Coordinates of C-alpha atoms and ligand atoms in Angstrom, one line a residue:
X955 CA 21.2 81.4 182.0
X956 CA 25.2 82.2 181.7
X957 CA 26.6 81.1 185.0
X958 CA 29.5 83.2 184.5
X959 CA 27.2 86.4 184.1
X960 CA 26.5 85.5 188.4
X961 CA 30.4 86.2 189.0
X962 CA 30.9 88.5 191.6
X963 CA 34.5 89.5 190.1
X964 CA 35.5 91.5 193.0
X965 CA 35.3 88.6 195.0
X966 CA 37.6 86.2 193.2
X967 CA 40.8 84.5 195.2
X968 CA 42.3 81.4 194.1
X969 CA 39.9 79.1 194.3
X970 CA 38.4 76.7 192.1
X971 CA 35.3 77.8 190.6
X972 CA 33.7 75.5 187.9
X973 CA 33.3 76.4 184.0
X974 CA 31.9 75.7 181.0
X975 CA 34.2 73.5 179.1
X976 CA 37.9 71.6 179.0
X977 CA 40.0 70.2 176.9
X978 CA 40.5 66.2 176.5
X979 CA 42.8 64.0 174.9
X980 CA 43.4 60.8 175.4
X981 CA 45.7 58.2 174.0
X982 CA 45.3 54.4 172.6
X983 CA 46.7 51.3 174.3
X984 CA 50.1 52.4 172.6
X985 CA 50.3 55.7 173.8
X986 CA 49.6 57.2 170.6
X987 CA 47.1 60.4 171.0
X988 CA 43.7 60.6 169.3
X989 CA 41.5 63.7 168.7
X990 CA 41.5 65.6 171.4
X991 CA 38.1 68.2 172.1
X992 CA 36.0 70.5 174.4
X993 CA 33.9 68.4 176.6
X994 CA 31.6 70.0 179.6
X995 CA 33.2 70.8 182.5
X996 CA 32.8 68.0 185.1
X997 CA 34.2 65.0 187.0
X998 CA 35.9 62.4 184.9
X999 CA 35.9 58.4 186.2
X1000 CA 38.8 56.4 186.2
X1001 CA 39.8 52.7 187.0
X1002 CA 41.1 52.6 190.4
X1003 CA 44.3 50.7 189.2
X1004 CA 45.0 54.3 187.1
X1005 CA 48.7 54.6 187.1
X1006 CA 48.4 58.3 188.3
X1007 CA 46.2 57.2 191.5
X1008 CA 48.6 54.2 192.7
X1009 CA 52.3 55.7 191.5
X1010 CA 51.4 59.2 191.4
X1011 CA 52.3 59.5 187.4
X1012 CA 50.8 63.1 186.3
X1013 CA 51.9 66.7 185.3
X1014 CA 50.7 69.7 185.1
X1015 CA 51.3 73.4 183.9
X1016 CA 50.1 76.5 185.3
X1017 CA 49.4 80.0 182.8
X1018 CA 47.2 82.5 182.9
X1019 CA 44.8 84.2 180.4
X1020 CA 44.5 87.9 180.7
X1021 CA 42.4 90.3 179.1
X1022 CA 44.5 93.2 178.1
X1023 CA 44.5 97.2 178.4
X1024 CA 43.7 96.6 174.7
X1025 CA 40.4 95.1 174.9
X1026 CA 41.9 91.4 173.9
X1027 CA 42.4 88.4 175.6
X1028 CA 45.6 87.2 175.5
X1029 CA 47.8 84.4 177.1
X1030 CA 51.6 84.9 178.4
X1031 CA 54.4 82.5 176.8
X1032 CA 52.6 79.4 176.3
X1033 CA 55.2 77.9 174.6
X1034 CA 57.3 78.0 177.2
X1035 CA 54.5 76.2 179.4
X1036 CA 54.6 73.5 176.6
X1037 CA 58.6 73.0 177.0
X1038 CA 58.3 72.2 180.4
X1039 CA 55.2 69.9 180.0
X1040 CA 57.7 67.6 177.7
X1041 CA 60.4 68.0 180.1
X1042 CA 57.8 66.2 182.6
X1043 CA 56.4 64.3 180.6
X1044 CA 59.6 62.3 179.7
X1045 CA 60.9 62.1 183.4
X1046 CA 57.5 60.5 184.2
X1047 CA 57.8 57.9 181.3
X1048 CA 54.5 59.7 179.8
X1049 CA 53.9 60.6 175.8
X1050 CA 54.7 63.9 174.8
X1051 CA 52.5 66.5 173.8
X1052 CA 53.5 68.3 170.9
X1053 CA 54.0 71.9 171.3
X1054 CA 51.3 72.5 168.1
X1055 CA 48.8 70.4 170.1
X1056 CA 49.5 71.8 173.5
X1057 CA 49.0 75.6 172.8
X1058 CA 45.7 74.6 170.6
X1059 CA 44.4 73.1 173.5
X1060 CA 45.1 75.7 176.1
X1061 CA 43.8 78.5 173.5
X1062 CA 40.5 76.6 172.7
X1063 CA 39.4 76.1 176.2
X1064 CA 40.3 79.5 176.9
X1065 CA 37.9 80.6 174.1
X1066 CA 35.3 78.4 174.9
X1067 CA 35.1 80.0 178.6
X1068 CA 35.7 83.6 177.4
X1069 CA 33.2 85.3 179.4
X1070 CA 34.8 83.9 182.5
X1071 CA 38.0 85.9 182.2
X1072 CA 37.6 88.5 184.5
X1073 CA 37.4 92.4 183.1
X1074 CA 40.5 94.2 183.0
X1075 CA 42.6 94.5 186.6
X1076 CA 40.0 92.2 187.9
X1077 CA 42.3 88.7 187.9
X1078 CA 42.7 86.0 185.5
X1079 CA 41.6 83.1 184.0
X1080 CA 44.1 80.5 185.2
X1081 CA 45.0 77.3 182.7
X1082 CA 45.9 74.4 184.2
X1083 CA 46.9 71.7 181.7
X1084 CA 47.5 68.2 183.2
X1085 CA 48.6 65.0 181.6
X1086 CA 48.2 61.5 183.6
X1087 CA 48.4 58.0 183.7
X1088 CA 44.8 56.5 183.1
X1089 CA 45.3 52.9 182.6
X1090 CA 45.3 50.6 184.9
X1091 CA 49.0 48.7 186.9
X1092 CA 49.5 46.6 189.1
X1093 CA 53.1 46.3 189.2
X1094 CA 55.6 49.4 189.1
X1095 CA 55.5 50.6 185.5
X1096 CA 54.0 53.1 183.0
X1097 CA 50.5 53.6 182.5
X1098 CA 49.5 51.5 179.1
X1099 CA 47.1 54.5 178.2
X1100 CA 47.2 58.5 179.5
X1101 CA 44.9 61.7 179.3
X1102 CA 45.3 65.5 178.8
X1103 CA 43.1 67.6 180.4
X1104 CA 43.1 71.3 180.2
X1105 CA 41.0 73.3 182.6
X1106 CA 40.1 77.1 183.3
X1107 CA 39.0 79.2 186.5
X1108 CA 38.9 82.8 186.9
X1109 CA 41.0 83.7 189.9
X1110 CA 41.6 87.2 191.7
X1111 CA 44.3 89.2 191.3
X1112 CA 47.3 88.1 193.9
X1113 CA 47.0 91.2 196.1
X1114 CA 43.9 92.9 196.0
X1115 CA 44.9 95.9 198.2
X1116 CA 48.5 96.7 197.7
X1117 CA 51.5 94.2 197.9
X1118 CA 52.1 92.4 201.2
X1119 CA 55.1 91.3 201.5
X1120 CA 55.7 87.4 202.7
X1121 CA 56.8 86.3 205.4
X1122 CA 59.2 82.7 205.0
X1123 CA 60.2 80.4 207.2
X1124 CA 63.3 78.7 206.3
X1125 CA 63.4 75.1 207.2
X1126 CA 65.8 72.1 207.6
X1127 CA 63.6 69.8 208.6
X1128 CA 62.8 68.6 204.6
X1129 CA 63.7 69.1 201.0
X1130 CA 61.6 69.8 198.4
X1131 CA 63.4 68.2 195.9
X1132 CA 66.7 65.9 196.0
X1133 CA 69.6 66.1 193.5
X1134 CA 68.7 63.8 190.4
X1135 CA 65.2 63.5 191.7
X1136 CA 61.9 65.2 190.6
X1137 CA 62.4 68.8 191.4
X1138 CA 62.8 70.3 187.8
X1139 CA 59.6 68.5 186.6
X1140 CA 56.2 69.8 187.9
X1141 CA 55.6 66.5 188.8
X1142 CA 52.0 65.7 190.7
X1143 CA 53.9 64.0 193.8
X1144 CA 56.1 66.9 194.4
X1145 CA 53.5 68.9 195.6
X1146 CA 51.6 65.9 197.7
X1147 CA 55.1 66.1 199.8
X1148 CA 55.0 70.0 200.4
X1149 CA 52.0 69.9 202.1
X1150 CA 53.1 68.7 205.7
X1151 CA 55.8 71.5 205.7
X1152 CA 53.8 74.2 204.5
X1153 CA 51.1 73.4 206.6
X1154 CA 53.3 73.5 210.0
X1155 CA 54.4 76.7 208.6
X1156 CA 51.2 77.9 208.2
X1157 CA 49.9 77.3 211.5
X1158 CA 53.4 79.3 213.0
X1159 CA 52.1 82.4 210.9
X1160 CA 54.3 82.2 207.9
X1161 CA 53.1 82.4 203.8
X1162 CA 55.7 79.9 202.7
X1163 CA 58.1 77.7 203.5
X1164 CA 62.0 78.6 202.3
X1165 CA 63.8 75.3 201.2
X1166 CA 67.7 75.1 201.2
X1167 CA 69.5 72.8 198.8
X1168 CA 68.9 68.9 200.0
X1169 CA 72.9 68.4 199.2
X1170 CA 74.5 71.5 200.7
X1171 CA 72.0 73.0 203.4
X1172 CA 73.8 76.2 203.4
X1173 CA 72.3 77.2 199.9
X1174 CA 68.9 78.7 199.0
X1175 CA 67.1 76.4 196.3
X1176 CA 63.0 77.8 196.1
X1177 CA 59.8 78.8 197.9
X1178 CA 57.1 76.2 197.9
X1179 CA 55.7 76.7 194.5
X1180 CA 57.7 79.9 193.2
X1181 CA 61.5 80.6 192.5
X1182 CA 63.9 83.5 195.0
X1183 CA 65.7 86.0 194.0
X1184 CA 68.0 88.6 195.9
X1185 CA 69.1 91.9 195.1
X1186 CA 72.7 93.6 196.7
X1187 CA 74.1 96.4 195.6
X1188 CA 72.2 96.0 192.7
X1189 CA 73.3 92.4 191.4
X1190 CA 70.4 90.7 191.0
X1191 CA 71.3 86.7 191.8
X1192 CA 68.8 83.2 191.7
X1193 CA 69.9 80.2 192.3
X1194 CA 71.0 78.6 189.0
X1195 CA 69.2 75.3 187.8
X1196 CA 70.9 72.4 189.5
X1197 CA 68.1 70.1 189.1
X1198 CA 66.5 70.2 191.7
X1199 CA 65.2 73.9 191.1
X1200 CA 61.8 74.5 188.8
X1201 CA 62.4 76.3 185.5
X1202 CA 59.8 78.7 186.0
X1203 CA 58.5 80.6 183.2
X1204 CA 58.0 84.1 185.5
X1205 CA 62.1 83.5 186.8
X1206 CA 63.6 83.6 183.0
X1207 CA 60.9 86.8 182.1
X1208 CA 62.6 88.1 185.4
X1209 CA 65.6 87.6 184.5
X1210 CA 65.4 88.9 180.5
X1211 CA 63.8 91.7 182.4
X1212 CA 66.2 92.9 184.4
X1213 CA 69.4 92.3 181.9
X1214 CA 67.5 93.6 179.2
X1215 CA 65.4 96.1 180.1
X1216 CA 66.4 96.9 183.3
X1217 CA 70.2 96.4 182.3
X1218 CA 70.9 95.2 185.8
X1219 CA 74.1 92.6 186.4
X1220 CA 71.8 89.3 186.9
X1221 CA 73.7 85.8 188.0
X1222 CA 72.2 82.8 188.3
X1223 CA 74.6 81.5 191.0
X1224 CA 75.1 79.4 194.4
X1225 CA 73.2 81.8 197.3
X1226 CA 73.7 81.4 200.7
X1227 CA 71.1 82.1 203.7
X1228 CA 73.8 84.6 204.8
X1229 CA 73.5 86.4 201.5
X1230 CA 69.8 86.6 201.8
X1231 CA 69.9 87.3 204.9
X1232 CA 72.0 91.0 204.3
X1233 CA 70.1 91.6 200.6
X1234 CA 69.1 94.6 200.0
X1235 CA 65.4 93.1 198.7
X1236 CA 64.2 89.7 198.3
X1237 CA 61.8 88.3 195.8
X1238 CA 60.0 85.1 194.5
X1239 CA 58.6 84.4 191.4
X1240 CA 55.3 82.0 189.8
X1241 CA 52.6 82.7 187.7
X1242 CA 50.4 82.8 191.1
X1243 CA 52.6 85.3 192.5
X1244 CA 54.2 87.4 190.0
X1245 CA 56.9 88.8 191.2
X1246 CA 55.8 89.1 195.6
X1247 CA 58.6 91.1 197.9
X1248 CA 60.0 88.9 200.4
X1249 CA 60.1 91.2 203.6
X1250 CA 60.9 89.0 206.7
X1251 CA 63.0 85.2 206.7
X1252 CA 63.0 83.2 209.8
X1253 CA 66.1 81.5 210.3
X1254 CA 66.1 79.1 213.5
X1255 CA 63.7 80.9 215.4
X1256 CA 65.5 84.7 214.4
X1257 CA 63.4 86.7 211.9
X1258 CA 65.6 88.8 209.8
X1259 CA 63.9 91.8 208.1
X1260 CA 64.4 92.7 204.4
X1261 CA 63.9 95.9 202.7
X1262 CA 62.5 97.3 205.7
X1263 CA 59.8 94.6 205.4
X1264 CA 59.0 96.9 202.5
X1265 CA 58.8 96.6 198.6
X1266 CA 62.6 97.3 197.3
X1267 CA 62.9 99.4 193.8
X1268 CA 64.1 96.9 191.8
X1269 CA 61.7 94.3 192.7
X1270 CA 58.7 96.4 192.0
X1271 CA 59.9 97.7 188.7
X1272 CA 60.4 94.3 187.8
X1273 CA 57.0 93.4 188.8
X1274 CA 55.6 96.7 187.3
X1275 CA 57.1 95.3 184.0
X1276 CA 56.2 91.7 184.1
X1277 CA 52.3 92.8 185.2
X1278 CA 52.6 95.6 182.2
X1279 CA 54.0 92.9 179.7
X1280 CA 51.0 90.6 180.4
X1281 CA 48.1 93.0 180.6
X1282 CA 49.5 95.1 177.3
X1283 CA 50.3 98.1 179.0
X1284 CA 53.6 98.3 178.1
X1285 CA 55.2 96.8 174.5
X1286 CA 56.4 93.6 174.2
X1287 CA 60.2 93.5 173.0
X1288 CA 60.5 90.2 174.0
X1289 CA 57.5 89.3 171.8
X1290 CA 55.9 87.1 174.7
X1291 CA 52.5 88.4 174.2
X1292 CA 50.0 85.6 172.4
X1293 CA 46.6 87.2 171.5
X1294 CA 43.3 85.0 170.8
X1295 CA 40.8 87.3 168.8
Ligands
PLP2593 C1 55.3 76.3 189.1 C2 56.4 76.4 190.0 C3 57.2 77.6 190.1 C4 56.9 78.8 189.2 O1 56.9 78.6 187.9 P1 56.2 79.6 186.9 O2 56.4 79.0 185.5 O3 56.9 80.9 187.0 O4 54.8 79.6 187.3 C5 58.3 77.6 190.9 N1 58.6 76.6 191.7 C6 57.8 75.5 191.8 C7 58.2 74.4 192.7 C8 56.7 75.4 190.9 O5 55.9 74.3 191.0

């Protein structure tokens, strides 16, 4: 029997849910990557010396597969996925993965599992490539050998009954990211270290935690796991990439968006709390989240409402255009749109 015949699509949120297949690919004692394939879906054993579990030396992506208004199945910039996954890969002192190699992976596995992408308007298939450290340390240093693993589960759409706005709470109390650190790689350990703070945030009724700049406190840098954006009088503004910010593959389509489509002004600048404060609409950004309204920021212990605690215009044109890009309502200008059959 097809497991994935059982799936109760309405159901989906963003868990894990097992499939049939991933991709592996691992390398020789000197790095050098061998044929990678499609192995069953299941647990994988490694030495307990593995770089990755003692120095925390992995990466991963995040994409999603769609399948489209036009009956196909198709993935969103991939390539761009496969940029940052070198980026990573060299500030963790792991072998590349060629572009070529990267987007044949994710586009097999997503074959292979093709009955678990969810009907159209019914969620996605998420991809989430990771590369690792496998061999065994002892000592501080790179991993003699890694692995590549690409895996899929079907996830719900983000909001299944009309957009909720978030609630943030801005914090001082950590960084995600220092200046000249990790924060521009999707580096495994960053994410080990926003769990504490998200999880105190959770528990005082917020989505997400808000982190300011570790170097100058009185600017934005990201949410959690998705980039900000504010609108005023119609400028659209992000924080520019200082480092310690994520590239993230949903901020650039929001800003192309908006410049070229939208043909708003669109600075990626310093932003104060002040500015976010008094915007006229607030957004963030990530494959998970699309583009999601901000509509209430807690700043020590004062919640300050945004658009009303609403949707703004601009933010949900841009997120009418981004979710009409990807699921082939709209064209394509941009030529993001990669189709598998
Ligand atoms: C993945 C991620 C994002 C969003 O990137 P997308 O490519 O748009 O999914 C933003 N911030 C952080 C910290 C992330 O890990």
């Amino acid at each position: 029997m097809n497991p994935s015949t059982q799936i109760d699509w309405d159901s989906l949120g963003f868990n894990y849910f097992p499939t049939r297949s991933m991709y592996r690919m691992d390398t020789d004692e000197s790095r050098q990557w061998q044929k990678g394939e499609l192995v069953p879906f299941g647990d994988i054993s490694l030495s307990p010396a593995a770089g990755v579990l003692n120095y925390g030396q992995g990466a991963f992506e995040g994409t999603k597969a769609f399948r489209s208004a036009q009956d196909r199945v198709v993935l969103f910039r991939p390539d761009k996925n496969a940029e940052r996954m070198s980026l990573s890969a060299k500030r963790l002192v792991m072998p590349d993965i060629p572009k070529a190699t990267f987007i044949h992976a994710v586009e097999s596995v997503v074959k292979d599992n093709g009955d678990y992408v969810p009907p159209y308007r019914k969620g996605s298939l998420y991809i989430r490539p990771v590369l690792w450290g496998t061999g065994p340390v002892l000592g501080v240093r790179p991993a003699p050998y890694y692995t590549f693993v690409v895996f899929v589960t079907p996830v719900g759409p983000y909001f299944k009954s009309g957009v909720k706005p978030l609630k943030l709470k801005m914090t001082r109390n950590f960084h995600r990211a220092a200046p000249h650190g990790t924060g521009n790689a999707k580096a495994i350990g960053n994410y080990a270290a926003s769990l504490y703070p998200l999880k105190l945030a959770k528990e005082a009724g917020f989505d997400e935690v808000l982190y300011l700049h570790a170097a100058q406190e009185s600017l934005l840098e990201e949410v959690g796991s998705a980039n900000v954006f504010i609108i005023k009088d119609e400028v659209v503004k992000t924080p520019k990439l200082s480092g310690s910010i994520l590239p993230g593959v949903t901020r650039d389509s929001a800003i192309r968006i908006a410049k070229d489509i939208l043909n708003l002004d669109v600075r990626e600048t310093d932003i104060t709390i002040e500015d976010l404060v008094t915007a006229d609409e607030a957004f963030c950004t990530g494959t998970a989240v699309v583009v999601t309204p901000i509509g209430e920021v807690t700043v020590e212990e004062k919640a300050h409402t945004i658009a009303e605690g609403g949707e703004g215009e601009i933010t949900r044109q841009l997120r009418k255009h981004i979710t009409g890009i990807q699921k082939e309502e709209r064209s394509d200008p941009f030529g993001w749109i990669y189709a598998l059959n």
